[in-house]
Short mmCIF file of C-alpha atoms in Angstrom, two decimals:
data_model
loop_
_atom_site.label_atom_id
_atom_site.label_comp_id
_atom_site.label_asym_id
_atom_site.label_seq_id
_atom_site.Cartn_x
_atom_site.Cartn_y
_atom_site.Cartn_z
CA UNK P 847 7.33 21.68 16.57
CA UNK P 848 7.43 19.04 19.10
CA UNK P 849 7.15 15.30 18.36
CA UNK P 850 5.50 12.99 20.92
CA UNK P 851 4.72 9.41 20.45
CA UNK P 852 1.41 7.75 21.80
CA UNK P 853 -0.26 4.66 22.03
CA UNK P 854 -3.77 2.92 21.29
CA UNK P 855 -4.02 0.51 22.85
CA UNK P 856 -6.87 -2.04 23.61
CA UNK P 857 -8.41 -5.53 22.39
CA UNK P 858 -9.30 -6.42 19.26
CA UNK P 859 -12.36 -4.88 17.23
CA UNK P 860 -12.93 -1.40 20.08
CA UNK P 861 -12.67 0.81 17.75
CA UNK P 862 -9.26 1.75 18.03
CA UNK P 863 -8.17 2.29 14.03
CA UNK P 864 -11.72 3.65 13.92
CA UNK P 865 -11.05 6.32 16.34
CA UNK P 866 -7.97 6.80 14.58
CA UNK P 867 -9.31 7.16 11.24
CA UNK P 868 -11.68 10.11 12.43
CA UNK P 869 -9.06 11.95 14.09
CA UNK P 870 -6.27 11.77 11.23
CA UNK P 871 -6.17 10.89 7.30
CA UNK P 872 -2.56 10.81 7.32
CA UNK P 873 -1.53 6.72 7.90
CA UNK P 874 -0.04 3.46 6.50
CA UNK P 875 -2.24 0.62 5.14
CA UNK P 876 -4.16 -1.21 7.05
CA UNK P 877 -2.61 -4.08 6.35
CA UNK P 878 0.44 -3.53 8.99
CA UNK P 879 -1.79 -3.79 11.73
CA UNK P 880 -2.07 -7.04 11.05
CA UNK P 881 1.01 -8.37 9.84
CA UNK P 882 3.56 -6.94 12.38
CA UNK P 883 0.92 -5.41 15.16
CA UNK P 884 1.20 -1.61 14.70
CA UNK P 885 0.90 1.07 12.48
CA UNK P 886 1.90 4.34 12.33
CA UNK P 887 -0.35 7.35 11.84
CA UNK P 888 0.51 11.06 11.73
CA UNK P 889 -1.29 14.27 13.40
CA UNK P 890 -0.49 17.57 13.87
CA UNK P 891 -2.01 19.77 16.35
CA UNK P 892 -2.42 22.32 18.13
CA UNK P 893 -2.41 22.57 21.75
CA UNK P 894 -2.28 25.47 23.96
CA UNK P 895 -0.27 27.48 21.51
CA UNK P 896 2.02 24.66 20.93
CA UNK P 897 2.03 22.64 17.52
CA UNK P 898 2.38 19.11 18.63
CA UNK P 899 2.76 16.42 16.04
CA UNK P 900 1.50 13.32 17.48
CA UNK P 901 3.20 10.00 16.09
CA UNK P 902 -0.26 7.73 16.38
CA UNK P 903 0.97 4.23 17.23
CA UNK P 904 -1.96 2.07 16.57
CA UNK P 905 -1.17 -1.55 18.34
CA UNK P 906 -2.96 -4.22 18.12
CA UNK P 907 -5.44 -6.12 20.31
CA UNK P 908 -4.01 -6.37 23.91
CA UNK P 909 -5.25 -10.02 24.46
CA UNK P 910 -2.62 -12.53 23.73
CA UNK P 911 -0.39 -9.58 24.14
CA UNK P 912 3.16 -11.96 24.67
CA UNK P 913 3.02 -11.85 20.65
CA UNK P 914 3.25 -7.99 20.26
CA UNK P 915 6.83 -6.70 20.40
CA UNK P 916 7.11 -5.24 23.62
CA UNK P 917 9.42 -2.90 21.70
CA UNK P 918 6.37 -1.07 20.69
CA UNK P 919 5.19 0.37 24.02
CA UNK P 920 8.98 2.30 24.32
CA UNK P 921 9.46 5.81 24.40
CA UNK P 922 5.93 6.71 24.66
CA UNK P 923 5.04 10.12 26.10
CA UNK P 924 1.33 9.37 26.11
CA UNK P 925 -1.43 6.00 25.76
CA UNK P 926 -4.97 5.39 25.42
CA UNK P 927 -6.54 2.88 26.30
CA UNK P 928 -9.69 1.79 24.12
CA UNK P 929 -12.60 -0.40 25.17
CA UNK P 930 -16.00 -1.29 23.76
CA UNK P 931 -18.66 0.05 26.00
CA UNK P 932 -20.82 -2.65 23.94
CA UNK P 933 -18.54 -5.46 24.89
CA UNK P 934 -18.19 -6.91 28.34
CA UNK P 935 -14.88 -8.83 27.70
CA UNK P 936 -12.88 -5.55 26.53
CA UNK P 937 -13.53 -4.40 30.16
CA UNK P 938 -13.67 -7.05 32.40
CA UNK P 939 -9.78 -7.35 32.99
CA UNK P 940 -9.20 -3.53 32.36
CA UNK P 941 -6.91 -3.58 35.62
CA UNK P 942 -4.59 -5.90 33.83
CA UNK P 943 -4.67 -4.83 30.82
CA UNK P 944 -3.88 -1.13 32.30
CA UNK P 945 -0.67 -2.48 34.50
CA UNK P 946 0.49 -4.31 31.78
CA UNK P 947 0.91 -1.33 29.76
CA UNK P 948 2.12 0.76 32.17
CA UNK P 949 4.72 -1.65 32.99
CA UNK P 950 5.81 -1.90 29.38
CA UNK P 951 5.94 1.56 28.76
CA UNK P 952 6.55 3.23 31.95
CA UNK P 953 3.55 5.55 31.70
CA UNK P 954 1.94 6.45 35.09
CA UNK P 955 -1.30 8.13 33.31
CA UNK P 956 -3.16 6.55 30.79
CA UNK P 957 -6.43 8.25 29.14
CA UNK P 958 -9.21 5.54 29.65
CA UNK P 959 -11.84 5.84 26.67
CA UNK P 960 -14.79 3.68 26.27
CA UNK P 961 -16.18 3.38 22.18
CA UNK P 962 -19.39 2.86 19.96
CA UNK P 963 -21.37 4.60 23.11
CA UNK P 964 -23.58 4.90 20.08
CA UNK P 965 -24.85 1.24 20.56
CA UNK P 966 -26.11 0.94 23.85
CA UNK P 967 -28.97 3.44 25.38
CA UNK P 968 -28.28 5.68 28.04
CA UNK P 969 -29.63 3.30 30.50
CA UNK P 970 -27.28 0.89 29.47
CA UNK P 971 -23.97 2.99 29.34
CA UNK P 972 -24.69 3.96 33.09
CA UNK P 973 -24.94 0.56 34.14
CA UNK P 974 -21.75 -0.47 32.17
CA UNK P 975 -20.02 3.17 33.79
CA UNK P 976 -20.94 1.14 37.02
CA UNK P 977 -18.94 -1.72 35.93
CA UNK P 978 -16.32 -0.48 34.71
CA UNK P 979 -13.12 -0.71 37.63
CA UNK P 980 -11.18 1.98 36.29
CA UNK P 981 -12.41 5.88 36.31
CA UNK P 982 -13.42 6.42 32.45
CA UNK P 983 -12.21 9.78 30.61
CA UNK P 984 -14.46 9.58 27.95
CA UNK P 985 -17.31 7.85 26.08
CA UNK P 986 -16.90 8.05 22.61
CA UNK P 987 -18.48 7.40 19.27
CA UNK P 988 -16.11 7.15 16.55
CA UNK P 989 -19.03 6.40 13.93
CA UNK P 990 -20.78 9.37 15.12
CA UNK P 991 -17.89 11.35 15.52
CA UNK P 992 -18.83 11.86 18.99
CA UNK P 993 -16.11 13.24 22.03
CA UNK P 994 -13.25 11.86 19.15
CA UNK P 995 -11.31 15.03 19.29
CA UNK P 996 -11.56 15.68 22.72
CA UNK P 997 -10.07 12.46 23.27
CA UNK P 998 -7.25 12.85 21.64
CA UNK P 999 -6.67 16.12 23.07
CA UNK P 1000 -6.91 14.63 26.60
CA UNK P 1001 -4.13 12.39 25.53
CA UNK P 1002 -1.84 15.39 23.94
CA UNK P 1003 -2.54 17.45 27.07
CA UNK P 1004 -1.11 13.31 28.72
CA UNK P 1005 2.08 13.89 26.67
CA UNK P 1006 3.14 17.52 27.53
CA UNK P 1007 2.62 16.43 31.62
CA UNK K 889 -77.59 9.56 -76.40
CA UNK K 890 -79.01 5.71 -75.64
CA UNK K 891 -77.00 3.73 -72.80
CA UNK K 892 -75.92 0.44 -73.73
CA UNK K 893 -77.41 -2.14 -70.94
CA UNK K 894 -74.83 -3.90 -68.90
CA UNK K 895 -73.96 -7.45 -69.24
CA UNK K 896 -73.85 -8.91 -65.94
CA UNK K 897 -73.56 -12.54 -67.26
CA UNK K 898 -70.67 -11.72 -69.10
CA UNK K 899 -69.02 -9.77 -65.96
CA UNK K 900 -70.17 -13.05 -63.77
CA UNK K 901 -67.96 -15.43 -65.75
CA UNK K 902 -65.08 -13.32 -66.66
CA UNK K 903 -65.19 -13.32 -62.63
CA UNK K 904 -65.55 -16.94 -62.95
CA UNK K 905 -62.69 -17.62 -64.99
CA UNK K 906 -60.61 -15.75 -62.72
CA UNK K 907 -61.37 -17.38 -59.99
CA UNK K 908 -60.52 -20.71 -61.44
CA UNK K 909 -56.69 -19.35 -63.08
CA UNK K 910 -55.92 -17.85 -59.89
CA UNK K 911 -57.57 -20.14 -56.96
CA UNK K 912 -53.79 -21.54 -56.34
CA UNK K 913 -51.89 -18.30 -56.81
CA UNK K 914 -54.11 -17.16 -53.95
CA UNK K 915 -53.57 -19.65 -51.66
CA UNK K 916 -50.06 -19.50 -52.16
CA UNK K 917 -50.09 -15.70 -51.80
CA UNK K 918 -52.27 -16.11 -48.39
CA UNK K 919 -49.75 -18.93 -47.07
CA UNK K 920 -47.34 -16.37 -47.73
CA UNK K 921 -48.54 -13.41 -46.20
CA UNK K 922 -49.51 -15.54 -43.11
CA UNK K 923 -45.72 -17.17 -42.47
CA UNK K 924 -44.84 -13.26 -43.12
CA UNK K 925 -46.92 -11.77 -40.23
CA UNK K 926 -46.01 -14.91 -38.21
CA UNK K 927 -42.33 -14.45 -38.36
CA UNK K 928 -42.97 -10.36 -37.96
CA UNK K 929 -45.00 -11.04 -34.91
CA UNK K 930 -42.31 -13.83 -34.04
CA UNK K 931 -39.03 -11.28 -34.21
CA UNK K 932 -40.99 -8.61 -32.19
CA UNK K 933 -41.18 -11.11 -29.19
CA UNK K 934 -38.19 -12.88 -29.49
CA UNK K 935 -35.70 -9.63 -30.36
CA UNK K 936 -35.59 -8.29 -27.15
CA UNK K 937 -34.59 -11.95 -25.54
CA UNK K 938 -31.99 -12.16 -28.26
CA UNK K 939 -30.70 -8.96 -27.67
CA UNK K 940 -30.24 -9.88 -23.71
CA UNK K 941 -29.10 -13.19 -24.04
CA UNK K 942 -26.16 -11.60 -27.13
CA UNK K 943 -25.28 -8.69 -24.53
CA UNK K 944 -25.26 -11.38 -21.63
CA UNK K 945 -23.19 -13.97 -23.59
CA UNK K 946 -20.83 -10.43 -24.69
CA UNK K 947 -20.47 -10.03 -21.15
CA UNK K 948 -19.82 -13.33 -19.60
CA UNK K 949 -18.18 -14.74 -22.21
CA UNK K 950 -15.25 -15.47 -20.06
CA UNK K 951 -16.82 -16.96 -17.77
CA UNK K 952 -19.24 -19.22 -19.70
CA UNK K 953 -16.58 -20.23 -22.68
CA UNK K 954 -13.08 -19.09 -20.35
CA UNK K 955 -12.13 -22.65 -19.48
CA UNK K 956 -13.42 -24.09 -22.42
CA UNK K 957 -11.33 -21.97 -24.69
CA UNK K 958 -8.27 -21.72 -22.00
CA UNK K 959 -8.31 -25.89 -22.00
CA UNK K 960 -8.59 -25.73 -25.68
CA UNK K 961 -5.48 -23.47 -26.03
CA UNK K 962 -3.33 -25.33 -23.89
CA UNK K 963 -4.47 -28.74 -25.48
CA UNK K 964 -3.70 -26.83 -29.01
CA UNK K 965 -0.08 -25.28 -27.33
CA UNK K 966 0.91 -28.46 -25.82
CA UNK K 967 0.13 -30.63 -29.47
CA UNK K 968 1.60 -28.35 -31.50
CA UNK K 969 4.65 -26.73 -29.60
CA UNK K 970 6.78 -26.66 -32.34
CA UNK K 971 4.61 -24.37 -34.63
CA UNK K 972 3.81 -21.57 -31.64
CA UNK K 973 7.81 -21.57 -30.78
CA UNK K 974 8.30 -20.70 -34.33
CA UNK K 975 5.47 -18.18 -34.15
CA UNK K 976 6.79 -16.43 -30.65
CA UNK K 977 10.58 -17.06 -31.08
CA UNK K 978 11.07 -14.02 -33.93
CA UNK K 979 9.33 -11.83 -32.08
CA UNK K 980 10.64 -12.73 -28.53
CA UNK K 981 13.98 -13.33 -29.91
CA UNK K 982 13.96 -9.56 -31.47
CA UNK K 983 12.56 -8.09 -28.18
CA UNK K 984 14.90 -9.59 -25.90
CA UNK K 985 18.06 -8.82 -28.25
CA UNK K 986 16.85 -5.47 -28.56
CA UNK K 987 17.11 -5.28 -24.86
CA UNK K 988 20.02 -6.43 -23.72
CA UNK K 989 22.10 -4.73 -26.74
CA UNK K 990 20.44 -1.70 -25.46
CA UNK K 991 22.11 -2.23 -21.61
CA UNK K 992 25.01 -3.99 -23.00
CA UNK K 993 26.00 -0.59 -25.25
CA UNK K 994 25.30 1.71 -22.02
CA UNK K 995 27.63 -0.51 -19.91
CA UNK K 996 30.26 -0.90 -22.79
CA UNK K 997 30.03 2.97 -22.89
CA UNK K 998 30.12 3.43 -18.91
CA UNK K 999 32.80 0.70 -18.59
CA UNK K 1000 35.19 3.03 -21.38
CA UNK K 1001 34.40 6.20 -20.20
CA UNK K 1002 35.79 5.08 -16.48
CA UNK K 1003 38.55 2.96 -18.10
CA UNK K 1004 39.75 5.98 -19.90
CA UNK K 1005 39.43 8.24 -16.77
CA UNK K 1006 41.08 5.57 -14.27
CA UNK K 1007 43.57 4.21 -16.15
CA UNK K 1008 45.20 7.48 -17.21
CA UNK K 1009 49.34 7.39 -15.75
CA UNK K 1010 48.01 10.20 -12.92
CA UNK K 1011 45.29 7.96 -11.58
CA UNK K 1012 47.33 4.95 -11.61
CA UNK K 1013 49.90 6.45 -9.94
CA UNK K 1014 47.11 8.37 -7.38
CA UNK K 1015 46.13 4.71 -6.58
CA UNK K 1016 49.30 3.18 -6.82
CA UNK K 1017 50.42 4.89 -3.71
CA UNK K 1018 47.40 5.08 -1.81
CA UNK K 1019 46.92 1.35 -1.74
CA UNK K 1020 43.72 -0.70 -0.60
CA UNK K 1021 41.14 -1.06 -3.71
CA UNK K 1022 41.85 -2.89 -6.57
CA UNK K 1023 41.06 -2.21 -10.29
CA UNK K 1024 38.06 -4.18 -11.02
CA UNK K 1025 36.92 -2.45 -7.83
CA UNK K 1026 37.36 1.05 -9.01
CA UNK K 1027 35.87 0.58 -12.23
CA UNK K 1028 32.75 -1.31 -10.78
CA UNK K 1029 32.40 1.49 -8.38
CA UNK K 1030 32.42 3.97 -11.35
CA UNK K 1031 29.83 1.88 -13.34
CA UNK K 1032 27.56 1.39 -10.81
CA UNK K 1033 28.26 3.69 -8.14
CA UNK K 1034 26.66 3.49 -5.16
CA UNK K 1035 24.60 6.81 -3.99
CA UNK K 1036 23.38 7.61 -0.71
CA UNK K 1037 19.96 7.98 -1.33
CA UNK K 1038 18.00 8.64 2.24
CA UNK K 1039 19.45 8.96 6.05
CA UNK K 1040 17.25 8.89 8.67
CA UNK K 1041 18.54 9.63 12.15
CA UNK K 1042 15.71 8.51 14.79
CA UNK K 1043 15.04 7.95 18.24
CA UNK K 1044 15.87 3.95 19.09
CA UNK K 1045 13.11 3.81 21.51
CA UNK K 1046 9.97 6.16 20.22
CA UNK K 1047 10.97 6.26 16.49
CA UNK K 1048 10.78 9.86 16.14
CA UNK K 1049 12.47 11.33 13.64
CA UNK K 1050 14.86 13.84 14.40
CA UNK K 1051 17.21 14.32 11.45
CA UNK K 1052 17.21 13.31 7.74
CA UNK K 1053 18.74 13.71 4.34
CA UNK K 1054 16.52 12.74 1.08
CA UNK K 1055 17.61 13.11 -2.72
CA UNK K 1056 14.45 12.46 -4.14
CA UNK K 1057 11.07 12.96 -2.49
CA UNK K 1058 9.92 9.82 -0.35
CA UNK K 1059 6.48 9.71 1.49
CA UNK K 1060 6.13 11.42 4.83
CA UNK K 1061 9.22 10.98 6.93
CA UNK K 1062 7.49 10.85 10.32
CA UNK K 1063 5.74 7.89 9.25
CA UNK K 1064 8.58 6.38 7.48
CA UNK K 1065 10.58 6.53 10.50
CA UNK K 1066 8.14 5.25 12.71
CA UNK K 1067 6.64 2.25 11.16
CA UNK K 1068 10.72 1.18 9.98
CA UNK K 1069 11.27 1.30 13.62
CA UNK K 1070 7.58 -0.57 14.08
CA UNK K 1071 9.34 -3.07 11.27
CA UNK K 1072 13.03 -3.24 12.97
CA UNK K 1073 11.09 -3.90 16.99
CA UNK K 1074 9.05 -6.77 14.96
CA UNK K 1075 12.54 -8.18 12.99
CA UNK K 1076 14.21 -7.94 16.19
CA UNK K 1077 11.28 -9.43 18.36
CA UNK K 1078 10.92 -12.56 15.94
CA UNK K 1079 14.12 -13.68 14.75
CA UNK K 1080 17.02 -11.83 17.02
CA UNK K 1081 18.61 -13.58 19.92
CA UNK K 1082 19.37 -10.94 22.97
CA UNK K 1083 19.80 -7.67 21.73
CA UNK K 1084 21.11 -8.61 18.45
CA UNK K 1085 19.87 -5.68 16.18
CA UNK K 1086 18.63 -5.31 12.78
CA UNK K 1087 21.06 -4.33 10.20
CA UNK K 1088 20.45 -4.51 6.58
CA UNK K 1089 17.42 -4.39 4.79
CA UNK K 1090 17.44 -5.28 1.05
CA UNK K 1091 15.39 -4.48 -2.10
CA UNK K 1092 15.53 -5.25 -5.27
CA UNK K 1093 18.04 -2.01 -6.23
CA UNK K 1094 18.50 -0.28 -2.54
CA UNK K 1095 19.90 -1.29 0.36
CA UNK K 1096 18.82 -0.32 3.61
CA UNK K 1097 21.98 -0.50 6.16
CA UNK K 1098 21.08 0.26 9.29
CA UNK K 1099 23.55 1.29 12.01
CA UNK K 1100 22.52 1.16 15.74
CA UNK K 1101 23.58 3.59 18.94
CA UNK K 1102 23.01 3.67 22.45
CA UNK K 1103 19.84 5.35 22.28
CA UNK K 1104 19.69 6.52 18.03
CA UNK K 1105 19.67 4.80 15.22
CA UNK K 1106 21.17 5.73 11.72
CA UNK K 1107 19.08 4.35 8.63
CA UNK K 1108 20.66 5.02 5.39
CA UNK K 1109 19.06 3.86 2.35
CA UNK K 1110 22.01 3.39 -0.72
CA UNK K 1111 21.17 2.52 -4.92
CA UNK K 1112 24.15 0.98 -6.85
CA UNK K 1113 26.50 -1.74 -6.14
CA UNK K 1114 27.54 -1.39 -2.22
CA UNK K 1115 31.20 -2.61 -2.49
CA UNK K 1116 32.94 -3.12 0.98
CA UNK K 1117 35.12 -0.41 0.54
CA UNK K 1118 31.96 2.18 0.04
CA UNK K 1119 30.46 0.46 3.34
CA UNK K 1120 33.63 0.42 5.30
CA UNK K 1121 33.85 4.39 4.24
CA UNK K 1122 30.04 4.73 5.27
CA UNK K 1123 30.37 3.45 8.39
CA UNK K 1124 33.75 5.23 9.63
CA UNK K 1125 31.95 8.07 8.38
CA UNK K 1126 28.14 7.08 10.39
CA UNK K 1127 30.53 6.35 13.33
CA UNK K 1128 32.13 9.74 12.88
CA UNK K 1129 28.46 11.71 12.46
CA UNK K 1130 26.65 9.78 15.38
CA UNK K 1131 29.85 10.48 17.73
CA UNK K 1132 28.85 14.54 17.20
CA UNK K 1133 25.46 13.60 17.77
CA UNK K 1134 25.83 11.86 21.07
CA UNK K 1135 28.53 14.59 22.33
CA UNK K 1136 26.01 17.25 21.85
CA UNK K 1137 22.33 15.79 22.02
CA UNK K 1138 21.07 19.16 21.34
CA UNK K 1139 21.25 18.29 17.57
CA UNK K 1140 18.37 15.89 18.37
CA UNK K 1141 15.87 19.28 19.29
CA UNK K 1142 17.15 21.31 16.67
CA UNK K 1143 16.00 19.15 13.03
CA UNK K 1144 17.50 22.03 10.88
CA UNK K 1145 20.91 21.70 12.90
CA UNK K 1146 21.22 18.40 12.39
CA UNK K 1147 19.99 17.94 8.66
CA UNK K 1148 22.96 20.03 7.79
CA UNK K 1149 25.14 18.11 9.74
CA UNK K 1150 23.60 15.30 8.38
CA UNK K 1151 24.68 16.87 4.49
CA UNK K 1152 27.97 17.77 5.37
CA UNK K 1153 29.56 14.72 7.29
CA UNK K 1154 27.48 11.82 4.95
CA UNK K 1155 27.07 13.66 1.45
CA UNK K 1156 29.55 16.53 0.89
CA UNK K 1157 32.00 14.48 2.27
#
């Protein structure tokens, strides 16, 4: 079995333990997230006839990222990053945010997911599609359960490039 | 046969008569029988309430009377310390002997059984000529010997496992090994000054030494006392195990390969 390590990343409140908690049961407390900025989850799948265990690394919001161990981002084979469709400010410096964590963790390719697609109308996800800088892998739903798996297997087919 | 004619006048006044004897009996019976019903019809309505308000005050009886009776007790503890001391004291007293009798004969009977064993002419001599620990040293070592009790080796960067050693049964490696590494980047982050690494973790009876490489890191979780001769041994012998490693980095793709390297140069040793 191979082990890879990714990250979510994203700011605070996208959905990112959300997403997390539909694609895997197997984690720490909550309660790490916020008292050292991460936590650890566990998946094991199967892609393209390979079992992959993903190591789930869960960090916390990217804003006011100087206080998150850059330690964190190392070593990383794979990274999403999370934003609420529903939220203007989780997208507005997406740029950033994305060079900042490819800088830390020397990732060329990161998956680019936008979440709770379930709150905003059609109409209204198109327009924000529009906004968006960056060229969006997916719109998800982790309430609804909606494009969560795919999503995570775009990012273990990211880790096996 | 003629029928004798009824007397009605006599009937009237025995009627009469009656009347007058029992006029008060009457009205005491009917005063009676009214406060009767009245208190019947009274207990229908009010039972119900009674019942709720009992259950309610069953219920929330901590929270109505709590302070009450908690300022009460202490006001009663604090004027009469002297009586609840002698209350307490017999039974504390007998709990708390009972205890430490209890350890005290297990260490008496550790503490002879290694005295015996280490202070026989062959082991004295055995230590006599191979030097370095002393004797309080070897018999604290027997009592409370220290046992390796997890080794973890992981990736320094990605905190992937990719070798271990466990006596008992801990909860999922993977995750262990990632968030310690989460834990050590955070330790490391907050309190180290340039590249200083974390190196010990404590608990209450383990120790978590931690011992770091260019690009691994060895974890080893120990119970019993860790005396510096134990962690000088440990880490010639972490030293000697992560030297293999880094050699011959195929050990870190092959798990199996390395957990039994893992058992022979840490545990069998």
């Amino acid at each position: 079995m191979i082990a890879k390590k990714v990250l979510l990343v994203g700011n605070f409140g996208v959905g990112k333990t959300s997403l997390i908690r539909r694609f895997v049961l197997n984690e720490f407390s909550e309660d790490y997230i916020s008292t050292i900025g991460v936590r650890v989850s566990k998946k094991v799948v199967e892609y393209e006839n390979e079992t992959i265990k993903l190591m789930i690394w869960d960090v916390a919001g990217t804003s006011g990222n100087e206080k998150i161990p850059k330690a964190y981002f190392l070593g990383a084979h794979a990274a999403m990053f999370v934003f609420d469709v529903s939220r203007e400010e989780t997208y507005l410096t997406i740029d950033e945010n994305l060079q900042m964590v490819k800088e830390l963790s020397g990732l060329q390719n990161i998956t680019i997911v936008g979440n709770k697609k379930d709150l905003l109308t059609q109409k209204e996800l198109n327009k924000v599609i529009e906004q968006v800088s960056v060229n969006i892998d997916l719109i998800t739903s982790a309430k609804e359960n909606d494009n969560v798996e795919a999503a995570f297997m775009q990012l273990t087919a990211q880790t096996l490039n | 046969m003629k029928k004798t004619p009824v007397d009605n006048t006599k009937d009237n006044r025995f009627e009469l008569l009656r009347e007058l004897l029992l006029a008060e009996d009457r009205e005491k019976f009917e005063s009676l029988s009214k406060e009767v019903i009245f208190r019947e019809k009274l207990a229908k309505n009010v039972s119900p309430l009674m019942d709720e308000k009992i259950l309610d005050l069953r219920e929330k009886f901590p929270e109505y009377f709590g302070d009450t009776i908690t300022e009460t007790i202490k006001v009663q503890i604090r004027d009469s310390q002297d009586e609840v001391v002698e209350a307490l004291y017999p039974i504390m007293g007998k709990l708390v002997k009972k205890a430490i009798v209890s350890e005290i004969t297990k260490l008496t009977e550790s503490v002879n059984k290694t005295v015996k064993e280490k202070f026989s002419i062959q082991e004295i001599l055995k230590r006599f000529f191979k030097g370095k620990k002393n004797d309080a040293d070897v018999v604290l070592q027997e009592v409370f010997e220290p046992i390796i009790e997890e080794v973890f080796i992981i990736e320094k960067d990605s905190g992937l496992l990719s070798g271990s050693y466990s006596r008992g049964n801990i909860a999922d490696k993977d995750m262990v090994s990632g968030m310690l590494t989460a834990i050590k980047s955070f330790a490391e982050d907050a309190f180290s000054k340039e590249g200083q690494d974390l190196e010990d973790i404590k608990f209450e009876t383990f120790q978590l030494s931690i011992q770091n490489f260019k690009s691994i890191y060895i974890a080893i979780a120990c119970s019993g006392v860790l005396n510096a001769t134990f962690k000088e041994e440990l880490s010639d012998r972490i030293n000697n195990l992560a030297e293999i490693i880094l050699r011959d980095r195929s050990y870190l793709s092959d798990e199996e390969r390395l957990n039994t390297l893992i058992f022979q140069k840490l545990i069998e040793e």
